[in-house]
Short mmCIF file of C-alpha atoms and ligand atoms in Angstrom, two decimals:
data_model
loop_
_atom_site.label_atom_id
_atom_site.label_comp_id
_atom_site.label_asym_id
_atom_site.label_seq_id
_atom_site.Cartn_x
_atom_site.Cartn_y
_atom_site.Cartn_z
CA MET A 1 0.00 0.00 0.00
CA ALA A 2 1.64 3.22 -1.10
CA GLN A 3 -0.29 6.31 -0.15
CA LEU A 4 0.36 10.03 -0.32
CA TRP A 5 -1.42 10.90 2.87
CA GLY A 6 -0.25 8.77 5.84
CA GLY A 7 0.72 11.65 8.21
CA ARG A 8 -2.38 12.13 10.31
CA PHE A 9 -3.26 8.43 10.52
CA THR A 10 -2.30 6.09 13.31
CA LYS A 11 -3.46 2.86 11.75
CA GLU A 12 -2.91 1.12 8.45
CA THR A 13 -5.83 1.26 6.01
CA ASP A 14 -7.91 -1.90 6.07
CA GLN A 15 -7.01 -3.94 3.00
CA LEU A 16 -10.59 -4.09 1.73
CA VAL A 17 -10.94 -0.33 2.19
CA TYR A 18 -7.71 0.18 0.30
CA ASN A 19 -8.89 -1.97 -2.58
CA PHE A 20 -12.31 -0.31 -2.65
CA ASN A 21 -10.78 3.16 -2.72
CA ALA A 22 -7.96 2.54 -5.18
CA SER A 23 -8.29 3.62 -8.80
CA ILE A 24 -4.94 2.60 -10.28
CA SER A 25 -6.44 -0.37 -12.13
CA PHE A 26 -8.24 2.07 -14.43
CA ASP A 27 -6.70 5.54 -14.04
CA GLN A 28 -3.37 4.17 -15.29
CA LYS A 29 -4.96 4.70 -18.67
CA PHE A 30 -3.97 8.37 -18.45
CA TYR A 31 -0.41 7.98 -17.14
CA ARG A 32 0.84 10.06 -20.10
CA GLN A 33 -1.58 12.91 -19.44
CA ASP A 34 -0.72 12.82 -15.74
CA ILE A 35 3.00 13.17 -16.52
CA LEU A 36 2.44 15.93 -19.10
CA GLY A 37 0.28 17.85 -16.65
CA SER A 38 3.02 17.56 -14.04
CA MET A 39 5.61 18.80 -16.50
CA ALA A 40 3.55 21.89 -17.26
CA HIS A 41 3.02 22.48 -13.54
CA VAL A 42 6.72 22.21 -12.75
CA LYS A 43 7.72 24.54 -15.57
CA MET A 44 5.30 27.10 -14.21
CA LEU A 45 6.50 26.66 -10.61
CA ALA A 46 10.06 27.44 -11.72
CA LYS A 47 9.00 30.37 -13.86
CA GLN A 48 7.27 31.82 -10.82
CA GLY A 49 10.32 31.31 -8.62
CA ILE A 50 8.55 28.70 -6.48
CA LEU A 51 11.08 26.05 -7.55
CA THR A 52 14.67 26.62 -8.66
CA GLU A 53 15.65 25.96 -12.25
CA GLU A 54 17.79 23.11 -11.05
CA GLU A 55 14.89 21.51 -9.24
CA ARG A 56 12.74 21.98 -12.32
CA ASP A 57 15.29 20.29 -14.55
CA GLN A 58 15.70 17.39 -12.17
CA ILE A 59 11.95 16.87 -11.95
CA LEU A 60 11.45 17.17 -15.71
CA GLU A 61 14.20 14.65 -16.35
CA GLY A 62 12.70 12.31 -13.77
CA LEU A 63 9.22 12.61 -15.30
CA GLN A 64 10.57 12.07 -18.79
CA GLY A 65 12.36 8.96 -17.55
CA ILE A 66 9.15 7.60 -16.02
CA LEU A 67 7.25 8.27 -19.25
CA ARG A 68 9.90 6.55 -21.33
CA ASP A 69 10.15 3.56 -19.03
CA VAL A 70 6.39 3.05 -18.81
CA GLU A 71 6.14 3.28 -22.59
CA ASP A 72 8.89 0.79 -23.31
CA GLY A 73 7.57 -1.58 -20.64
CA THR A 74 10.56 -1.43 -18.26
CA LEU A 75 8.45 0.26 -15.59
CA LYS A 76 5.24 -1.58 -14.76
CA ILE A 77 2.27 0.21 -13.22
CA THR A 78 1.23 -2.03 -10.34
CA ASP A 79 -1.64 -1.94 -7.88
CA GLN A 80 0.80 -1.33 -5.08
CA TYR A 81 -0.11 2.34 -5.58
CA GLU A 82 -3.47 3.91 -4.84
CA ASP A 83 -3.77 5.78 -8.11
CA ILE A 84 -1.74 6.93 -11.09
CA HIS A 85 -0.89 10.21 -9.36
CA SER A 86 0.70 8.37 -6.41
CA PHE A 87 2.50 6.04 -8.78
CA VAL A 88 4.15 8.89 -10.69
CA GLU A 89 5.06 10.89 -7.59
CA ALA A 90 6.47 7.90 -5.70
CA ASN A 91 8.54 6.88 -8.70
CA LEU A 92 9.80 10.39 -9.15
CA ILE A 93 10.96 10.54 -5.53
CA ASP A 94 12.66 7.13 -5.93
CA ARG A 95 14.52 8.43 -8.94
CA ILE A 96 15.54 11.95 -7.99
CA GLY A 97 15.11 12.15 -4.23
CA ASP A 98 14.07 15.31 -2.39
CA ALA A 99 13.38 17.49 -5.44
CA GLY A 100 10.64 15.03 -6.35
CA LYS A 101 8.85 15.83 -3.10
CA LYS A 102 8.31 19.37 -4.40
CA LEU A 103 6.31 18.35 -7.47
CA HIS A 104 2.96 18.58 -5.72
CA THR A 105 3.54 22.16 -4.47
CA GLY A 106 0.46 24.28 -5.16
CA ARG A 107 -1.54 21.37 -6.50
CA SER A 108 -4.15 18.90 -5.28
CA ARG A 109 -5.14 15.57 -6.75
CA ASN A 110 -8.51 17.23 -7.30
CA ASP A 111 -7.28 19.68 -9.94
CA GLN A 112 -4.78 17.08 -11.11
CA VAL A 113 -7.39 14.43 -11.85
CA ALA A 114 -9.70 17.02 -13.40
CA LEU A 115 -6.86 17.96 -15.74
CA ASP A 116 -5.83 14.39 -16.56
CA MET A 117 -9.35 13.36 -17.43
CA LYS A 118 -9.82 16.43 -19.58
CA LEU A 119 -6.57 15.92 -21.45
CA TYR A 120 -7.46 12.28 -22.01
CA THR A 121 -10.98 12.90 -23.27
CA ARG A 122 -9.94 15.90 -25.36
CA GLU A 123 -7.78 13.54 -27.41
CA GLU A 124 -10.54 10.99 -27.62
CA VAL A 125 -12.98 13.60 -28.93
CA VAL A 126 -10.50 14.14 -31.77
CA THR A 127 -10.07 10.41 -32.38
CA VAL A 128 -13.81 9.82 -32.58
CA ASP A 129 -14.14 12.78 -34.94
CA HIS A 130 -11.48 11.32 -37.24
CA LEU A 131 -13.20 7.94 -37.27
CA LEU A 132 -16.47 9.60 -38.23
CA GLU A 133 -14.66 11.47 -40.97
CA GLU A 134 -13.48 8.15 -42.43
CA LEU A 135 -16.97 6.72 -42.17
CA LEU A 136 -18.35 9.74 -44.02
CA LYS A 137 -15.82 9.23 -46.83
CA THR A 138 -16.99 5.65 -47.20
CA LEU A 139 -20.64 6.73 -47.27
CA LEU A 140 -19.94 9.40 -49.87
CA LYS A 141 -18.29 6.82 -52.10
CA ILE A 142 -21.33 4.56 -51.87
CA MET A 143 -23.53 7.54 -52.69
CA GLU A 144 -21.52 8.47 -55.78
CA GLU A 145 -21.71 4.90 -57.05
CA ASN A 146 -25.46 4.55 -56.54
CA LEU A 147 -27.12 7.62 -57.97
CA ASP A 148 -29.42 5.44 -60.02
CA THR A 149 -29.72 2.40 -57.82
CA TYR A 150 -33.47 2.52 -57.32
CA MET A 151 -35.02 1.15 -54.19
CA PRO A 152 -38.18 1.64 -52.19
CA GLY A 153 -38.17 4.30 -49.51
CA PHE A 154 -40.13 3.24 -46.44
CA THR A 155 -42.44 4.74 -43.85
CA HIS A 156 -43.84 2.47 -41.12
CA LEU A 157 -41.54 -0.13 -42.70
CA GLN A 158 -44.05 -0.22 -45.58
CA LYS A 159 -42.92 0.64 -49.08
CA ALA A 160 -43.69 4.31 -49.62
CA GLN A 161 -42.04 6.04 -52.58
CA PRO A 162 -39.11 5.19 -54.80
CA ILE A 163 -35.74 6.63 -53.88
CA THR A 164 -32.16 5.71 -54.65
CA LEU A 165 -29.55 4.04 -52.52
CA ALA A 166 -27.49 7.23 -52.76
CA HIS A 167 -30.38 9.16 -51.26
CA HIS A 168 -30.92 6.65 -48.46
CA ILE A 169 -27.24 6.56 -47.51
CA GLY A 170 -27.24 10.35 -47.73
CA ALA A 171 -29.57 10.44 -44.74
CA TYR A 172 -26.91 8.72 -42.62
CA PHE A 173 -24.30 11.08 -44.01
CA GLU A 174 -26.27 13.98 -42.51
CA MET A 175 -26.55 12.22 -39.15
CA PHE A 176 -22.85 11.55 -38.79
CA LYS A 177 -22.10 15.06 -39.96
CA ARG A 178 -24.23 16.40 -37.11
CA ASP A 179 -22.40 14.04 -34.74
CA ARG A 180 -19.13 15.62 -35.79
CA SER A 181 -20.44 19.11 -35.19
CA ARG A 182 -21.52 18.06 -31.70
CA LEU A 183 -17.98 16.85 -30.99
CA TYR A 184 -16.64 20.14 -32.28
CA ASP A 185 -18.89 22.10 -29.92
CA ILE A 186 -17.93 19.94 -26.95
CA TYR A 187 -14.28 20.43 -27.72
CA GLN A 188 -14.61 24.21 -27.75
CA ARG A 189 -16.55 24.27 -24.50
CA MET A 190 -14.32 21.87 -22.58
CA ASN A 191 -11.06 23.44 -23.68
CA VAL A 192 -10.26 25.37 -20.50
CA CYS A 193 -7.69 24.27 -17.98
CA PRO A 194 -8.57 23.36 -14.36
CA LEU A 195 -4.94 23.09 -13.22
CA GLY A 196 -4.19 25.52 -10.40
CA ALA A 197 -7.63 25.26 -8.85
CA GLY A 198 -6.02 23.24 -6.05
CA ALA A 199 -8.30 21.23 -3.80
CA LEU A 200 -11.15 23.69 -4.40
CA ALA A 201 -10.02 27.18 -3.38
CA GLY A 202 -6.95 27.91 -5.46
CA THR A 203 -3.61 28.15 -3.66
CA THR A 204 -1.56 30.72 -1.79
CA TYR A 205 1.35 30.34 -4.22
CA PRO A 206 1.66 32.86 -7.03
CA LEU A 207 0.75 30.35 -9.75
CA ASP A 208 0.51 31.51 -13.35
CA ARG A 209 -2.53 29.55 -14.46
CA ALA A 210 -2.66 31.11 -17.90
CA TYR A 211 0.87 29.87 -18.52
CA THR A 212 0.09 26.21 -17.70
CA ALA A 213 -3.13 26.48 -19.71
CA GLY A 214 -1.07 27.70 -22.68
CA LEU A 215 1.54 24.95 -22.32
CA LEU A 216 -1.22 22.36 -22.37
CA LYS A 217 -2.89 24.03 -25.39
CA PHE A 218 -6.05 25.14 -23.64
CA GLU A 219 -7.86 28.34 -24.50
CA GLY A 220 -7.15 29.60 -20.99
CA PRO A 221 -7.68 28.73 -17.33
CA THR A 222 -11.10 27.94 -15.85
CA LEU A 223 -12.59 30.89 -13.96
CA ASN A 224 -13.90 29.31 -10.78
CA SER A 225 -11.75 26.99 -8.72
CA ILE A 226 -14.74 25.20 -7.16
CA ASP A 227 -16.30 24.47 -10.54
CA SER A 228 -12.89 23.44 -11.91
CA VAL A 229 -12.68 20.44 -9.60
CA ALA A 230 -16.42 19.69 -9.45
CA ASP A 231 -17.25 19.89 -13.16
CA ARG A 232 -17.82 16.75 -15.20
CA ASP A 233 -20.27 18.35 -17.66
CA TYR A 234 -17.90 17.80 -20.56
CA LEU A 235 -17.95 14.05 -19.87
CA ILE A 236 -21.72 14.03 -19.78
CA GLU A 237 -21.81 15.98 -23.04
CA PHE A 238 -19.30 13.62 -24.60
CA LEU A 239 -21.22 10.55 -23.42
CA SER A 240 -24.37 12.11 -24.79
CA ALA A 241 -22.73 12.72 -28.17
CA LEU A 242 -21.37 9.15 -28.11
CA SER A 243 -24.86 7.87 -27.32
CA THR A 244 -26.26 9.74 -30.29
CA ILE A 245 -23.56 8.30 -32.54
CA MET A 246 -24.51 4.84 -31.28
CA MET A 247 -28.19 5.55 -31.87
CA HIS A 248 -27.36 6.39 -35.49
CA LEU A 249 -25.11 3.37 -35.90
CA SER A 250 -27.78 1.21 -34.33
CA ARG A 251 -30.52 2.36 -36.72
CA PHE A 252 -28.15 1.80 -39.60
CA SER A 253 -27.27 -1.65 -38.22
CA GLU A 254 -30.92 -2.53 -37.93
CA GLU A 255 -31.35 -1.75 -41.62
CA VAL A 256 -28.25 -3.72 -42.53
CA ILE A 257 -29.68 -6.69 -40.62
CA LEU A 258 -33.04 -6.37 -42.37
CA TRP A 259 -31.49 -5.81 -45.78
CA ASN A 260 -29.17 -8.76 -45.35
CA SER A 261 -32.05 -11.07 -44.42
CA ASN A 262 -33.33 -13.78 -46.77
CA GLU A 263 -36.56 -11.81 -47.11
CA TYR A 264 -34.99 -8.55 -48.31
CA GLN A 265 -31.72 -9.59 -49.91
CA PHE A 266 -30.89 -5.94 -50.63
CA ILE A 267 -27.31 -6.45 -49.53
CA GLU A 268 -24.86 -9.20 -48.94
CA LEU A 269 -22.30 -8.74 -46.23
CA ASP A 270 -18.77 -9.77 -46.99
CA ASP A 271 -17.64 -13.11 -45.57
CA ALA A 272 -14.95 -11.29 -43.61
CA TYR A 273 -17.66 -9.34 -41.79
CA SER A 274 -20.08 -12.21 -41.18
CA THR A 275 -20.15 -15.19 -38.87
CA GLY A 276 -21.51 -18.72 -39.08
CA SER A 277 -23.63 -20.99 -36.94
CA SER A 278 -22.27 -23.91 -34.96
CA ILE A 279 -25.23 -26.07 -35.98
CA MET A 280 -26.81 -24.69 -39.16
CA PRO A 281 -24.32 -24.97 -42.00
CA GLN A 282 -26.24 -22.64 -44.31
CA LYS A 283 -26.10 -19.64 -42.00
CA LYS A 284 -24.21 -16.43 -42.54
CA ASN A 285 -25.10 -14.06 -39.76
CA PRO A 286 -24.74 -10.27 -39.46
CA ASP A 287 -23.20 -10.47 -35.99
CA ILE A 288 -21.22 -7.26 -36.35
CA ALA A 289 -24.32 -5.20 -37.04
CA GLU A 290 -26.12 -6.95 -34.20
CA LEU A 291 -23.28 -6.25 -31.80
CA VAL A 292 -23.18 -2.59 -32.76
CA ARG A 293 -26.93 -2.43 -32.16
CA GLY A 294 -26.49 -4.26 -28.86
CA LYS A 295 -23.60 -2.19 -27.59
CA THR A 296 -25.71 0.93 -27.94
CA GLY A 297 -27.35 0.01 -24.63
CA ARG A 298 -23.99 -0.10 -22.95
CA VAL A 299 -23.08 3.42 -24.07
CA TYR A 300 -26.48 4.81 -23.05
CA GLY A 301 -25.87 3.09 -19.71
CA ALA A 302 -22.65 5.04 -19.22
CA LEU A 303 -24.47 8.31 -19.84
CA MET A 304 -27.28 7.45 -17.41
CA SER A 305 -24.79 6.23 -14.86
CA LEU A 306 -22.74 9.42 -14.84
CA LEU A 307 -25.78 11.67 -14.84
CA THR A 308 -27.03 9.77 -11.82
CA THR A 309 -23.67 9.83 -10.07
CA MET A 310 -23.41 13.59 -10.47
CA LYS A 311 -26.91 14.58 -9.51
CA GLY A 312 -26.55 14.63 -5.75
CA ILE A 313 -22.95 15.65 -5.27
CA PRO A 314 -22.42 18.78 -3.19
CA LEU A 315 -19.65 21.13 -4.26
CA ALA A 316 -16.78 20.65 -4.68
CA TYR A 317 -14.86 17.39 -5.19
CA ASN A 318 -16.29 14.18 -3.75
CA LYS A 319 -14.97 10.69 -4.24
CA ASP A 320 -18.14 9.70 -6.09
CA MET A 321 -16.54 11.40 -9.05
CA GLN A 322 -13.91 8.68 -9.34
CA GLU A 323 -16.79 6.68 -10.85
CA ASP A 324 -16.60 8.86 -13.99
CA LYS A 325 -13.65 6.93 -15.34
CA GLU A 326 -14.35 3.26 -16.01
CA LEU A 327 -17.67 3.88 -17.69
CA THR A 328 -16.35 6.75 -19.80
CA PHE A 329 -13.32 4.76 -20.91
CA ASP A 330 -15.53 1.81 -21.74
CA ALA A 331 -17.98 3.96 -23.71
CA ILE A 332 -15.19 5.62 -25.69
CA ASP A 333 -13.51 2.31 -26.55
CA THR A 334 -16.85 0.77 -27.45
CA VAL A 335 -17.83 3.60 -29.79
CA LYS A 336 -14.43 3.70 -31.48
CA GLY A 337 -14.63 -0.03 -32.14
CA CYS A 338 -18.17 0.21 -33.43
CA ILE A 339 -17.45 3.03 -35.88
CA SER A 340 -14.39 1.26 -37.31
CA LEU A 341 -16.10 -2.09 -37.66
CA PHE A 342 -19.25 -0.61 -39.09
CA GLN A 343 -17.22 1.25 -41.66
CA GLY A 344 -15.40 -1.90 -42.74
CA MET A 345 -18.67 -3.81 -42.90
CA ILE A 346 -20.49 -1.25 -45.04
CA ALA A 347 -17.48 -0.60 -47.28
CA THR A 348 -17.26 -4.28 -48.20
CA ALA A 349 -20.99 -5.03 -48.45
CA LYS A 350 -22.43 -5.81 -51.89
CA PHE A 351 -25.66 -4.02 -52.83
CA ASN A 352 -28.03 -6.13 -54.92
CA LYS A 353 -29.19 -3.43 -57.29
CA THR A 354 -31.65 -5.57 -59.23
CA VAL A 355 -33.33 -6.87 -56.08
CA MET A 356 -33.69 -3.33 -54.76
CA GLU A 357 -35.08 -2.05 -58.02
CA ASP A 358 -37.45 -4.96 -58.29
CA SER A 359 -38.68 -4.33 -54.79
CA ALA A 360 -39.35 -0.68 -55.65
CA LYS A 361 -41.38 -1.79 -58.68
CA HIS A 362 -43.74 -3.69 -56.42
CA GLY A 363 -45.65 -2.29 -53.50
CA PHE A 364 -47.14 0.68 -55.40
CA THR A 365 -44.28 3.06 -54.64
CA ASN A 366 -45.37 5.01 -57.73
CA ALA A 367 -48.98 5.59 -56.58
CA THR A 368 -48.25 9.18 -55.49
CA ASP A 369 -46.85 9.86 -58.96
CA ALA A 370 -50.01 8.50 -60.60
CA ALA A 371 -52.01 10.96 -58.48
CA ASP A 372 -49.59 13.77 -59.40
CA TYR A 373 -50.20 12.89 -63.08
CA LEU A 374 -53.88 13.65 -62.61
CA VAL A 375 -53.11 16.86 -60.71
CA ASN A 376 -50.97 17.97 -63.64
CA HIS A 377 -54.05 17.40 -65.84
CA GLY A 378 -56.24 19.62 -63.68
CA VAL A 379 -57.74 17.08 -61.26
CA PRO A 380 -57.74 18.35 -57.63
CA PHE A 381 -55.25 16.37 -55.50
CA ARG A 382 -57.86 14.97 -53.08
CA ASP A 383 -59.88 13.55 -56.00
CA ALA A 384 -56.74 12.22 -57.65
CA HIS A 385 -55.83 10.47 -54.38
CA GLY A 386 -59.21 8.72 -54.34
CA ILE A 387 -59.00 7.67 -57.99
CA VAL A 388 -55.55 6.14 -57.63
CA GLY A 389 -56.70 4.44 -54.42
CA GLN A 390 -59.37 2.64 -56.44
CA LEU A 391 -56.81 1.64 -59.06
CA VAL A 392 -54.50 0.27 -56.34
CA LEU A 393 -57.39 -1.76 -54.94
CA ARG A 394 -58.02 -3.24 -58.37
CA CYS A 395 -54.32 -4.12 -58.73
CA ILE A 396 -54.28 -5.78 -55.31
CA GLU A 397 -57.20 -7.94 -56.40
CA LYS A 398 -55.44 -8.84 -59.65
CA LYS A 399 -52.05 -9.19 -57.90
CA ILE A 400 -50.29 -6.90 -60.39
CA PRO A 401 -48.39 -3.62 -60.14
CA LEU A 402 -49.98 -0.38 -61.42
CA ASP A 403 -48.01 -0.37 -64.67
CA GLU A 404 -49.49 -3.73 -65.70
CA LEU A 405 -53.01 -2.29 -65.88
CA SER A 406 -54.21 -1.76 -69.47
CA LEU A 407 -54.97 1.78 -70.59
CA GLU A 408 -58.68 0.82 -70.75
CA GLU A 409 -58.57 -0.11 -67.08
CA TRP A 410 -56.99 3.23 -66.18
CA LYS A 411 -59.55 5.09 -68.26
CA GLU A 412 -62.44 3.12 -66.87
CA ILE A 413 -61.78 4.71 -63.47
CA CYS A 414 -60.68 8.09 -64.84
CA PRO A 415 -60.74 9.09 -68.51
CA VAL A 416 -58.01 11.68 -67.98
CA PHE A 417 -55.32 8.96 -68.15
CA GLU A 418 -53.54 8.61 -71.51
CA GLU A 419 -50.78 6.40 -72.89
CA ASP A 420 -48.09 8.62 -71.30
CA ILE A 421 -49.17 7.46 -67.82
CA TYR A 422 -46.79 4.48 -68.15
CA GLU A 423 -43.83 6.77 -68.69
CA ALA A 424 -45.05 9.06 -65.88
CA ILE A 425 -45.03 6.25 -63.29
CA SER A 426 -41.86 4.48 -64.35
CA LEU A 427 -39.38 4.16 -61.52
CA LYS A 428 -36.92 6.34 -63.35
CA THR A 429 -39.43 9.15 -63.87
CA CYS A 430 -40.65 8.93 -60.28
CA VAL A 431 -37.13 9.45 -58.97
CA GLU A 432 -35.79 11.81 -61.60
CA LYS A 433 -38.67 14.24 -61.26
CA ARG A 434 -37.82 14.78 -57.63
CA VAL A 435 -35.17 17.42 -58.00
CA THR A 436 -35.89 19.90 -55.24
CA ILE A 437 -32.81 20.10 -53.07
CA GLY A 438 -32.65 17.17 -50.67
CA ALA A 439 -34.75 14.91 -52.93
CA PRO A 440 -33.50 11.73 -54.64
CA GLY A 441 -33.45 12.90 -58.30
CA ARG A 442 -30.01 12.78 -59.87
CA ALA A 443 -29.80 16.53 -60.46
CA ALA A 444 -30.50 17.25 -56.79
CA MET A 445 -28.27 14.44 -55.54
CA GLU A 446 -25.36 15.62 -57.65
CA GLN A 447 -25.60 19.04 -56.05
CA VAL A 448 -25.75 17.49 -52.60
CA ILE A 449 -22.77 15.27 -53.30
CA GLU A 450 -20.78 18.33 -54.36
CA ALA A 451 -21.80 20.10 -51.15
CA GLN A 452 -20.81 17.07 -49.04
CA LYS A 453 -17.45 16.85 -50.78
CA LYS A 454 -16.84 20.48 -50.01
CA TYR A 455 -17.91 19.89 -46.42
CA LEU A 456 -15.39 17.04 -46.12
CA GLN A 457 -12.61 19.19 -47.53
CA GLU A 458 -13.40 22.15 -45.33
CA ASN A 459 -13.71 19.97 -42.25
CA GLU A 460 -10.77 17.71 -42.86
CA LYS A 461 -9.16 17.22 -39.46
CA VAL A 462 -11.11 20.19 -38.19
CA LEU A 463 -10.19 18.89 -34.75
CA ASP A 464 -6.62 17.71 -34.58
CA PHE A 465 -3.97 16.45 -32.21
CA PHE A 466 -1.14 18.63 -31.02
CA GLU A 467 2.25 17.80 -32.37
CA LYS A 468 3.69 18.21 -28.89
CA LEU A 469 2.03 19.10 -25.62
CA VAL A 470 4.02 21.08 -23.02
N1 LIG B 1 -8.72 8.77 -7.95
C1 LIG B 1 -9.35 10.03 -7.66
C2 LIG B 1 -10.43 10.30 -8.71
O1 LIG B 1 -10.43 9.64 -9.67
C3 LIG B 1 -8.32 11.10 -7.70
C4 LIG B 1 -8.67 12.32 -6.90
C5 LIG B 1 -8.52 12.03 -5.46
N2 LIG B 1 -8.83 13.17 -4.67
C6 LIG B 1 -9.19 13.06 -3.39
N3 LIG B 1 -9.48 14.15 -2.79
N4 LIG B 1 -9.27 11.91 -2.80
O2 LIG B 1 -11.28 11.13 -8.54
#
């Protein structure tokens, strides 16, 4: 048991208490951020004359050594320490002696952990954004290749109107684009530095908080020391954005599962992204899509869990807040995995264009267009709706699509119909006439694709990593 705070205690901590309290098993994930934060702190302490330059150099060298040794595996992080902060400080003192004992001057683990967690998640916001960017590139490629892959669009999971695959995928493009803009917003809002807030009330040392904030590439220091150590809003916002990403991936997965089913056969997943059954030799299952859909619950759980943890905590720091870590780390890793795998799955899937087109030809997806034909010949829309309804009923009885009715049959119900009705309700016409912006017609889709390309260029690595922190 290695602790930073033995002085006022007369007894050893009970072993179960120690285990219950310790966080090293999970906060070791941000050992790098902890060391970088300490480096910035020490540089500032020396600049302010609180440490000598010699002490600063000794500490920096010691911290660099710890970083190097952890990274190359020569120094193992073990549960002999309470948390990552204790681990780094104890190792520093082992290496450089008394100077190491000065590292924690003007700092508390409360502002330290707030900083570490922020540095860690700030990078992860960028990583998730980059993964979404790659996913968007894949979606745009599918869109460009499928401008005239006709398929039924659905409402209530019933065939509604004909669209194209490009148009359908374009809906997901918009969703993931919004997800990126949420990450961007979160990044801007979270990018202030809590270091220097101390335990909750600042410190009596003449710290230069703006300087450490600058070294760590923050916009500036946080403006209230209590809030600095008590705030986990940015994690809640991030978990909320991650939950929304999962909701989008999950809806998409649900469609992949449906489309890959024997009933739909709209797509065929690549063998590399499918799994088999231990008993049924014929099976090829969409497990990846199902897992993405399933893991959505886990990410929502993290959001609910942290919201609940935070709701009753009085200001400022309380140990409850240690619970922010495992679930956030798990949610981040889960979402990163899901985006990457989903991208690979969709990039390698084969779209069965003829099956999709055939499906659009059945199910009366062109009924609205038949009504529009009448409207264009002066029939009021409500009447046209009724007339086509009768025609659909007749087709259902005869088990044929609208375009297999003879012209006499059309005319029998409404004499306004002429030979050009067949052309007017062809799949191609139905789609190609829809050219208002946002609609599936090629002319509109080409404009949208141009706009999305421009968006991708303008937002390439819009959030990025820093070459070097500190
Ligand atoms: N492991 C703690 C956490 O994750 C570090 C902060 C400890 N601060 C304290 N006052 N006990 O929140």
